[in-house]
Amino acid sequence: MTATVIDRIGLLVTNRPELGEGPLGVLRDAALVVEDGRVKEVTRAGVAGDANVDAGGRCVIPGFVDSHTHLVFAGDRSEEFAARMAGRPYAAGGIRVTTEATRAASTEELRTLTRTRRWEGLRAGVTEVEIKSGYGLDPESERRCCQVAKEFTNEVTFLGAHVVPAEYEGQADAYLDLVRGEMLTACRPFARWIDAFCEEGAFDADQCRAVLEAGREAGLGLRLHGNQLRPGPGVRLAVEMGAASVDHCTHLTDDDVAALAGGETVATFLPAADFSTRQPYPDARRVIDAGATVAIATNCNPGSSYTTSMGFCLALAVRDLHMTMEEALQAATRGGALALRRDDLGRLEPDSRADFVILDAPSYSHLVYRPGMPLVAETWVEGRRAWPE
Amino acid sequence: MTATVIDRIGLLVTNRPELGEGPLGVLRDAALVVEDGRVKEVTRAGVAGDANVDAGGRCVIPGFVDSHTHLVFAGDRSEEFAARMAGRPYAAGGIRVTTEATRAASTEELRTLTRTRRWEGLRAGVTEVEIKSGYGLDPESERRCCQVAKEFTNEVTFLGAHVVPAEYEGQADAYLDLVRGEMLTACRPFARWIDAFCEEGAFDADQCRAVLEAGREAGLGLRLHGNQLRPGPGVRLAVEMGAASVDHCTHLTDDDVAALAGGETVATFLPAADFSTRQPYPDARRVIDAGATVAIATNCNPGSSYTTSMGFCLALAVRDLHMTMEEALQAATRGGALALRRDDLGRLEPDSRADFVILDAPSYSHLVYRPGMPLVAETWVEGRRAWPE
């Protein structure tokens, strides 16, 4: 395969400090040479031979790695959302409403819905995505969700332990037997990860531990939803078990922060969920300043965060989580890659996967300076332009 | 001219309660017939004859009326923005930096920059836009800005009284003599409105009153920036003088709210500016519940709100200003029209201007339910599709 040259890049973010200036390893007037889906060379503009793509002085960043999504679902919960925003009571059953719609949908319908959402993510600059199950909640429905997810990414997460479905009301342990048994077996062929929702109203620490242990025995990597709505044991459990990521991290004690700083687990913030549920935002400064590794993801789901826009998440991360532009961009690219334990993603250096975004802007700071604007001009995945098609 | 029929509209917002359900006058399974740039008929799907456009069950809303923008400027202040977000001091002179760049730009450059921003607004569903001068601040530069603005809208606002330019430092009254004299004369042929920035650090109530009076004598309508950074006399002055709109309204006393409720002046909120400056959000509930008319606008400008996304402003209005979806949508459409005293805009009823947006969504609530997403599928202005071209 011949090389493709992206030339006349006004500002190139490599996320490799050794290659350029500052923590993002920024180069001015640069070119990117890609071959066989990988970065071959990062060099100066105009020296790389024939340009195939003229970036025209615009900014190029590593593609966003959206390490937390629930893209496979059916149904619409905008009425519930509107009621919540207006402070009106709403009788809907939250996740269970989506579970009903998802179970009722055909596999082909789920595939079509997921394809549209994945396309929206590409349009927003997402070059790799994690997708969780968790709206099937019976072995066959979870299997279908994992199977569909696997058609769009290798980063599939089995989340049978999302909530207790209606038919197991009051029998959480019996449900978790199913999760760790037949359901895990059905989903295992499609999944790389196992996840659980550690929160009052979902599952407690012992229950989550048992689920993650079963997943580990089956060869899956570990992730956890923790500390979303109140302080709890999630963060410490995740770190203790060596999970790749613990997600939400909105309510943290000093012990939680110390655990994150001392462990191997990435703290993943999901600010669009805090936006859409009017929760307080996490204190990202405390976590970063303690030395922990952080990521930002969309948490795209129909209940608490129905967005695929990493740009929107970045704007919130800077404005409301008080991250710097550089921290936020890194968290949304390299941070996401680390949350998925992927060393080939989230950087633009020789041999990393050629996943990048050409912005309609001279600098990545416009992602926050221009909130709500669709600033992605082109999204490239493995050296090919994936959006616009 | 023959009629164009937009058929199979799943949900049509008319903003005329008599035509449908609720405060937005919503119709389901509707069609819109437009002719000669006007709405000819609002009817049921399938009965209007040959469809020219199939909305495919999607939602159609009146076009956004962005009643407060500063689209004519040159230069970039993303570094200043990043510094502010990071809490770092930054030596830049705010508006004066933009004034320098704007004065230095050729008219053709200003035209090109403004065209791009207006195109971004069309892409975001903005079918009518107000554009202020205010970065020229000398007679010839202000005239050029008004002239360029007039190429894009009839709703041009002369804002010579934005701040005191560097060359008049310490001589505000001498500068205002210029504003009310030569500068007003130069700008008058292009402008419909006059505006002033009533705030500590800009101009006080007496100064603003003198500017607005001069504008009124010259035949211009009145607008005012007021109560953005702290309580002040702006809102009461605007109401007392019968201004069409007073914009920002972030810091309001009980007297201010009572004045708005008893007057003819629209209270225009600019939530993206509060977002980008980390100001508190206005208490929109108090203003609405008192009975005042409200609008939402982008305030697109390079210093405090560099966005043309009305969808982003809507999401903030609901999440952080605690408006309902319906209030926010109405404020961004009909409210903007009222802030410009335009009865032909902001509604879809017979004889109103055929300005509307086809959303990539089944309901307008998705504009908030899906924050950060580009949900505008098509923008129609005066009965023609303006975006995509």
PDB file of N, CA, C and O in Angstrom, chain A residues 40-95:
ATOM      1  N   LYS A  40       3.287   6.521   9.732  1.00  0.00           N
ATOM      2  CA  LYS A  40       4.632   6.132   9.327  1.00  0.00           C
ATOM      3  C   LYS A  40       5.632   7.186   9.789  1.00  0.00           C
ATOM      4  O   LYS A  40       6.730   6.871  10.225  1.00  0.00           O
ATOM      5  N   GLU A  41       5.202   8.446   9.687  1.00  0.00           N
ATOM      6  CA  GLU A  41       6.138   9.519   9.981  1.00  0.00           C
ATOM      7  C   GLU A  41       5.397  10.785  10.374  1.00  0.00           C
ATOM      8  O   GLU A  41       4.342  11.091   9.823  1.00  0.00           O
ATOM      9  N   VAL A  42       5.978  11.502  11.329  1.00  0.00           N
ATOM     10  CA  VAL A  42       5.505  12.845  11.667  1.00  0.00           C
ATOM     11  C   VAL A  42       6.628  13.785  11.258  1.00  0.00           C
ATOM     12  O   VAL A  42       7.758  13.634  11.736  1.00  0.00           O
ATOM     13  N   THR A  43       6.342  14.716  10.367  1.00  0.00           N
ATOM     14  CA  THR A  43       7.440  15.513   9.814  1.00  0.00           C
ATOM     15  C   THR A  43       7.008  16.955   9.569  1.00  0.00           C
ATOM     16  O   THR A  43       5.918  17.352   9.993  1.00  0.00           O
ATOM     17  N   ARG A  44       7.882  17.718   8.930  1.00  0.00           N
ATOM     18  CA  ARG A  44       7.549  19.114   8.661  1.00  0.00           C
ATOM     19  C   ARG A  44       6.744  19.236   7.369  1.00  0.00           C
ATOM     20  O   ARG A  44       6.902  18.437   6.447  1.00  0.00           O
ATOM     21  N   ALA A  45       5.892  20.249   7.329  1.00  0.00           N
ATOM     22  CA  ALA A  45       5.072  20.470   6.139  1.00  0.00           C
ATOM     23  C   ALA A  45       5.962  20.631   4.913  1.00  0.00           C
ATOM     24  O   ALA A  45       7.041  21.214   4.992  1.00  0.00           O
ATOM     25  N   GLY A  46       5.529  20.079   3.803  1.00  0.00           N
ATOM     26  CA  GLY A  46       6.198  20.318   2.538  1.00  0.00           C
ATOM     27  C   GLY A  46       7.383  19.432   2.243  1.00  0.00           C
ATOM     28  O   GLY A  46       7.928  19.497   1.153  1.00  0.00           O
ATOM     29  N   VAL A  47       7.799  18.597   3.195  1.00  0.00           N
ATOM     30  CA  VAL A  47       8.989  17.781   2.942  1.00  0.00           C
ATOM     31  C   VAL A  47       8.657  16.312   2.692  1.00  0.00           C
ATOM     32  O   VAL A  47       9.515  15.511   2.437  1.00  0.00           O
ATOM     33  N   ALA A  48       7.383  15.983   2.748  1.00  0.00           N
ATOM     34  CA  ALA A  48       7.034  14.557   2.737  1.00  0.00           C
ATOM     35  C   ALA A  48       6.676  14.028   1.364  1.00  0.00           C
ATOM     36  O   ALA A  48       6.195  12.929   1.233  1.00  0.00           O
ATOM     37  N   GLY A  49       6.909  14.822   0.339  1.00  0.00           N
ATOM     38  CA  GLY A  49       6.570  14.338  -0.995  1.00  0.00           C
ATOM     39  C   GLY A  49       5.185  14.789  -1.398  1.00  0.00           C
ATOM     40  O   GLY A  49       4.699  15.823  -0.948  1.00  0.00           O
ATOM     41  N   ASP A  50       4.545  14.037  -2.266  1.00  0.00           N
ATOM     42  CA  ASP A  50       3.234  14.432  -2.779  1.00  0.00           C
ATOM     43  C   ASP A  50       2.181  14.403  -1.688  1.00  0.00           C
ATOM     44  O   ASP A  50       1.996  13.384  -1.019  1.00  0.00           O
ATOM     45  N   ALA A  51       1.497  15.518  -1.541  1.00  0.00           N
ATOM     46  CA  ALA A  51       0.415  15.577  -0.558  1.00  0.00           C
ATOM     47  C   ALA A  51      -0.845  14.983  -1.152  1.00  0.00           C
ATOM     48  O   ALA A  51      -1.217  15.304  -2.282  1.00  0.00           O
ATOM     49  N   ASN A  52      -1.508  14.132  -0.412  1.00  0.00           N
ATOM     50  CA  ASN A  52      -2.802  13.643  -0.844  1.00  0.00           C
ATOM     51  C   ASN A  52      -3.926  14.470  -0.250  1.00  0.00           C
ATOM     52  O   ASN A  52      -4.996  14.577  -0.807  1.00  0.00           O
ATOM     53  N   VAL A  53      -3.635  15.028   0.925  1.00  0.00           N
ATOM     54  CA  VAL A  53      -4.647  15.823   1.613  1.00  0.00           C
ATOM     55  C   VAL A  53      -3.985  17.105   2.078  1.00  0.00           C
ATOM     56  O   VAL A  53      -2.921  17.076   2.686  1.00  0.00           O
ATOM     57  N   ASP A  54      -4.636  18.224   1.779  1.00  0.00           N
ATOM     58  CA  ASP A  54      -4.117  19.529   2.184  1.00  0.00           C
ATOM     59  C   ASP A  54      -4.923  20.003   3.391  1.00  0.00           C
ATOM     60  O   ASP A  54      -6.103  20.338   3.270  1.00  0.00           O
ATOM     61  N   ALA A  55      -4.294  20.004   4.550  1.00  0.00           N
ATOM     62  CA  ALA A  55      -5.016  20.428   5.752  1.00  0.00           C
ATOM     63  C   ALA A  55      -5.216  21.946   5.779  1.00  0.00           C
ATOM     64  O   ALA A  55      -5.970  22.450   6.618  1.00  0.00           O
ATOM     65  N   GLY A  56      -4.543  22.648   4.895  1.00  0.00           N
ATOM     66  CA  GLY A  56      -4.802  24.081   4.738  1.00  0.00           C
ATOM     67  C   GLY A  56      -4.557  24.903   5.992  1.00  0.00           C
ATOM     68  O   GLY A  56      -5.242  25.897   6.232  1.00  0.00           O
ATOM     69  N   GLY A  57      -3.595  24.482   6.814  1.00  0.00           N
ATOM     70  CA  GLY A  57      -3.268  25.246   8.008  1.00  0.00           C
ATOM     71  C   GLY A  57      -4.140  24.937   9.215  1.00  0.00           C
ATOM     72  O   GLY A  57      -3.961  25.526  10.282  1.00  0.00           O
ATOM     73  N   ARG A  58      -5.045  24.011   9.039  1.00  0.00           N
ATOM     74  CA  ARG A  58      -5.933  23.690  10.160  1.00  0.00           C
ATOM     75  C   ARG A  58      -5.238  22.789  11.191  1.00  0.00           C
ATOM     76  O   ARG A  58      -4.124  22.311  10.991  1.00  0.00           O
ATOM     77  N   CYS A  59      -5.947  22.567  12.286  1.00  0.00           N
ATOM     78  CA  CYS A  59      -5.405  21.759  13.385  1.00  0.00           C
ATOM     79  C   CYS A  59      -5.782  20.298  13.198  1.00  0.00           C
ATOM     80  O   CYS A  59      -6.912  19.984  12.810  1.00  0.00           O
ATOM     81  N   VAL A  60      -4.838  19.412  13.473  1.00  0.00           N
ATOM     82  CA  VAL A  60      -5.093  17.968  13.436  1.00  0.00           C
ATOM     83  C   VAL A  60      -4.801  17.391  14.820  1.00  0.00           C
ATOM     84  O   VAL A  60      -3.756  17.687  15.418  1.00  0.00           O
ATOM     85  N   ILE A  61      -5.735  16.600  15.313  1.00  0.00           N
ATOM     86  CA  ILE A  61      -5.590  15.992  16.649  1.00  0.00           C
ATOM     87  C   ILE A  61      -5.758  14.479  16.533  1.00  0.00           C
ATOM     88  O   ILE A  61      -6.355  13.994  15.561  1.00  0.00           O
ATOM     89  N   PRO A  62      -5.262  13.723  17.507  1.00  0.00           N
ATOM     90  CA  PRO A  62      -5.573  12.294  17.519  1.00  0.00           C
ATOM     91  C   PRO A  62      -7.091  12.121  17.620  1.00  0.00           C
ATOM     92  O   PRO A  62      -7.776  12.960  18.222  1.00  0.00           O
ATOM     93  N   GLY A  63      -7.627  11.077  17.026  1.00  0.00           N
ATOM     94  CA  GLY A  63      -9.068  10.843  17.109  1.00  0.00           C
ATOM     95  C   GLY A  63      -9.513  10.672  18.553  1.00  0.00           C
ATOM     96  O   GLY A  63      -8.758  10.207  19.414  1.00  0.00           O
ATOM     97  N   PHE A  64     -10.752  11.064  18.811  1.00  0.00           N
ATOM     98  CA  PHE A  64     -11.292  10.851  20.154  1.00  0.00           C
ATOM     99  C   PHE A  64     -11.505   9.361  20.406  1.00  0.00           C
ATOM    100  O   PHE A  64     -11.982   8.639  19.532  1.00  0.00           O
ATOM    101  N   VAL A  65     -11.164   8.918  21.599  1.00  0.00           N
ATOM    102  CA  VAL A  65     -11.424   7.541  22.008  1.00  0.00           C
ATOM    103  C   VAL A  65     -12.538   7.602  23.057  1.00  0.00           C
ATOM    104  O   VAL A  65     -12.317   8.039  24.181  1.00  0.00           O
ATOM    105  N   ASP A  66     -13.729   7.221  22.638  1.00  0.00           N
ATOM    106  CA  ASP A  66     -14.895   7.311  23.524  1.00  0.00           C
ATOM    107  C   ASP A  66     -15.016   5.987  24.270  1.00  0.00           C
ATOM    108  O   ASP A  66     -15.586   5.021  23.781  1.00  0.00           O
ATOM    109  N   SER A  67     -14.487   5.977  25.485  1.00  0.00           N
ATOM    110  CA  SER A  67     -14.290   4.713  26.207  1.00  0.00           C
ATOM    111  C   SER A  67     -15.487   4.299  27.053  1.00  0.00           C
ATOM    112  O   SER A  67     -15.384   3.342  27.833  1.00  0.00           O
ATOM    113  N   HIS A  68     -16.603   4.975  26.912  1.00  0.00           N
ATOM    114  CA  HIS A  68     -17.785   4.597  27.698  1.00  0.00           C
ATOM    115  C   HIS A  68     -19.057   4.983  26.935  1.00  0.00           C
ATOM    116  O   HIS A  68     -19.446   6.146  26.926  1.00  0.00           O
ATOM    117  N   THR A  69     -19.669   4.015  26.283  1.00  0.00           N
ATOM    118  CA  THR A  69     -20.960   4.263  25.628  1.00  0.00           C
ATOM    119  C   THR A  69     -21.881   3.054  25.804  1.00  0.00           C
ATOM    120  O   THR A  69     -21.437   1.942  26.093  1.00  0.00           O
ATOM    121  N   HIS A  70     -23.145   3.323  25.597  1.00  0.00           N
ATOM    122  CA  HIS A  70     -24.187   2.279  25.613  1.00  0.00           C
ATOM    123  C   HIS A  70     -24.958   2.432  24.298  1.00  0.00           C
ATOM    124  O   HIS A  70     -26.138   2.754  24.295  1.00  0.00           O
ATOM    125  N   LEU A  71     -24.277   2.239  23.174  1.00  0.00           N
ATOM    126  CA  LEU A  71     -24.901   2.596  21.891  1.00  0.00           C
ATOM    127  C   LEU A  71     -26.004   1.651  21.435  1.00  0.00           C
ATOM    128  O   LEU A  71     -26.799   2.017  20.565  1.00  0.00           O
ATOM    129  N   VAL A  72     -26.046   0.426  21.991  1.00  0.00           N
ATOM    130  CA  VAL A  72     -27.019  -0.551  21.486  1.00  0.00           C
ATOM    131  C   VAL A  72     -28.300  -0.489  22.329  1.00  0.00           C
ATOM    132  O   VAL A  72     -28.352  -1.034  23.446  1.00  0.00           O
ATOM    133  N   PHE A  73     -29.292   0.180  21.833  1.00  0.00           N
ATOM    134  CA  PHE A  73     -30.585   0.222  22.532  1.00  0.00           C
ATOM    135  C   PHE A  73     -31.658   0.661  21.562  1.00  0.00           C
ATOM    136  O   PHE A  73     -31.380   1.252  20.522  1.00  0.00           O
ATOM    137  N   ALA A  74     -32.898   0.410  21.942  1.00  0.00           N
ATOM    138  CA  ALA A  74     -34.056   0.905  21.185  1.00  0.00           C
ATOM    139  C   ALA A  74     -34.878   1.801  22.102  1.00  0.00           C
ATOM    140  O   ALA A  74     -34.717   1.779  23.325  1.00  0.00           O
ATOM    141  N   GLY A  75     -35.757   2.581  21.512  1.00  0.00           N
ATOM    142  CA  GLY A  75     -36.665   3.424  22.302  1.00  0.00           C
ATOM    143  C   GLY A  75     -36.130   4.829  22.505  1.00  0.00           C
ATOM    144  O   GLY A  75     -34.980   5.123  22.220  1.00  0.00           O
ATOM    145  N   ASP A  76     -37.016   5.688  23.002  1.00  0.00           N
ATOM    146  CA  ASP A  76     -36.737   7.123  23.155  1.00  0.00           C
ATOM    147  C   ASP A  76     -37.239   7.527  24.540  1.00  0.00           C
ATOM    148  O   ASP A  76     -38.335   7.172  24.943  1.00  0.00           O
ATOM    149  N   ARG A  77     -36.399   8.247  25.279  1.00  0.00           N
ATOM    150  CA  ARG A  77     -36.831   8.671  26.616  1.00  0.00           C
ATOM    151  C   ARG A  77     -36.782  10.189  26.760  1.00  0.00           C
ATOM    152  O   ARG A  77     -36.528  10.707  27.839  1.00  0.00           O
ATOM    153  N   SER A  78     -37.084  10.888  25.659  1.00  0.00           N
ATOM    154  CA  SER A  78     -37.031  12.348  25.727  1.00  0.00           C
ATOM    155  C   SER A  78     -38.131  12.916  26.622  1.00  0.00           C
ATOM    156  O   SER A  78     -37.943  13.964  27.251  1.00  0.00           O
ATOM    157  N   GLU A  79     -39.266  12.231  26.714  1.00  0.00           N
ATOM    158  CA  GLU A  79     -40.339  12.718  27.593  1.00  0.00           C
ATOM    159  C   GLU A  79     -39.902  12.658  29.054  1.00  0.00           C
ATOM    160  O   GLU A  79     -40.156  13.567  29.839  1.00  0.00           O
ATOM    161  N   GLU A  80     -39.267  11.550  29.418  1.00  0.00           N
ATOM    162  CA  GLU A  80     -38.753  11.404  30.785  1.00  0.00           C
ATOM    163  C   GLU A  80     -37.715  12.496  31.064  1.00  0.00           C
ATOM    164  O   GLU A  80     -37.696  13.101  32.137  1.00  0.00           O
ATOM    165  N   PHE A  81     -36.874  12.753  30.065  1.00  0.00           N
ATOM    166  CA  PHE A  81     -35.839  13.779  30.211  1.00  0.00           C
ATOM    167  C   PHE A  81     -36.472  15.159  30.408  1.00  0.00           C
ATOM    168  O   PHE A  81     -36.086  15.921  31.307  1.00  0.00           O
ATOM    169  N   ALA A  82     -37.463  15.466  29.590  1.00  0.00           N
ATOM    170  CA  ALA A  82     -38.126  16.776  29.693  1.00  0.00           C
ATOM    171  C   ALA A  82     -38.784  16.932  31.061  1.00  0.00           C
ATOM    172  O   ALA A  82     -38.722  18.001  31.681  1.00  0.00           O
ATOM    173  N   ALA A  83     -39.400  15.862  31.538  1.00  0.00           N
ATOM    174  CA  ALA A  83     -40.046  15.917  32.858  1.00  0.00           C
ATOM    175  C   ALA A  83     -39.014  16.164  33.947  1.00  0.00           C
ATOM    176  O   ALA A  83     -39.210  16.983  34.853  1.00  0.00           O
ATOM    177  N   ARG A  84     -37.873  15.478  33.853  1.00  0.00           N
ATOM    178  CA  ARG A  84     -36.826  15.665  34.860  1.00  0.00           C
ATOM    179  C   ARG A  84     -36.322  17.107  34.849  1.00  0.00           C
ATOM    180  O   ARG A  84     -36.159  17.729  35.904  1.00  0.00           O
ATOM    181  N   MET A  85     -36.106  17.634  33.655  1.00  0.00           N
ATOM    182  CA  MET A  85     -35.611  19.010  33.558  1.00  0.00           C
ATOM    183  C   MET A  85     -36.612  20.007  34.132  1.00  0.00           C
ATOM    184  O   MET A  85     -36.243  21.026  34.701  1.00  0.00           O
ATOM    185  N   ALA A  86     -37.899  19.708  33.963  1.00  0.00           N
ATOM    186  CA  ALA A  86     -38.936  20.631  34.446  1.00  0.00           C
ATOM    187  C   ALA A  86     -39.276  20.373  35.912  1.00  0.00           C
ATOM    188  O   ALA A  86     -40.146  21.035  36.463  1.00  0.00           O
ATOM    189  N   GLY A  87     -38.591  19.391  36.524  1.00  0.00           N
ATOM    190  CA  GLY A  87     -38.876  19.090  37.923  1.00  0.00           C
ATOM    191  C   GLY A  87     -40.214  18.395  38.118  1.00  0.00           C
ATOM    192  O   GLY A  87     -40.744  18.360  39.225  1.00  0.00           O
ATOM    193  N   ARG A  88     -40.771  17.848  37.044  1.00  0.00           N
ATOM    194  CA  ARG A  88     -42.046  17.140  37.158  1.00  0.00           C
ATOM    195  C   ARG A  88     -41.789  15.667  37.456  1.00  0.00           C
ATOM    196  O   ARG A  88     -40.841  15.079  36.943  1.00  0.00           O
ATOM    197  N   PRO A  89     -42.661  15.069  38.278  1.00  0.00           N
ATOM    198  CA  PRO A  89     -42.513  13.626  38.493  1.00  0.00           C
ATOM    199  C   PRO A  89     -42.827  12.899  37.196  1.00  0.00           C
ATOM    200  O   PRO A  89     -43.581  13.387  36.355  1.00  0.00           O
ATOM    201  N   TYR A  90     -42.227  11.758  37.018  1.00  0.00           N
ATOM    202  CA  TYR A  90     -42.419  11.008  35.779  1.00  0.00           C
ATOM    203  C   TYR A  90     -42.396   9.545  36.168  1.00  0.00           C
ATOM    204  O   TYR A  90     -41.477   9.082  36.827  1.00  0.00           O
ATOM    205  N   ALA A  91     -43.416   8.811  35.745  1.00  0.00           N
ATOM    206  CA  ALA A  91     -43.602   7.449  36.240  1.00  0.00           C
ATOM    207  C   ALA A  91     -42.734   6.417  35.532  1.00  0.00           C
ATOM    208  O   ALA A  91     -42.803   5.238  35.827  1.00  0.00           O
ATOM    209  N   ALA A  92     -41.927   6.852  34.590  1.00  0.00           N
ATOM    210  CA  ALA A  92     -41.190   5.875  33.786  1.00  0.00           C
ATOM    211  C   ALA A  92     -40.154   5.133  34.629  1.00  0.00           C
ATOM    212  O   ALA A  92     -39.670   5.632  35.635  1.00  0.00           O
ATOM    213  N   GLY A  93     -39.841   3.959  34.195  1.00  0.00           N
ATOM    214  CA  GLY A  93     -38.953   3.090  34.953  1.00  0.00           C
ATOM    215  C   GLY A  93     -37.504   3.170  34.521  1.00  0.00           C
ATOM    216  O   GLY A  93     -36.744   2.246  34.742  1.00  0.00           O
ATOM    217  N   GLY A  94     -37.092   4.251  33.915  1.00  0.00           N
ATOM    218  CA  GLY A  94     -35.688   4.446  33.592  1.00  0.00           C
ATOM    219  C   GLY A  94     -35.150   3.341  32.708  1.00  0.00           C
ATOM    220  O   GLY A  94     -35.686   3.069  31.631  1.00  0.00           O
ATOM    221  N   ILE A  95     -34.059   2.706  33.171  1.00  0.00           N
ATOM    222  CA  ILE A  95     -33.372   1.689  32.372  1.00  0.00           C
ATOM    223  C   ILE A  95     -34.348   0.599  31.916  1.00  0.00           C
ATOM    224  O   ILE A  95     -34.238   0.084  30.808  1.00  0.00           O
TER     225      ILE A  95
END
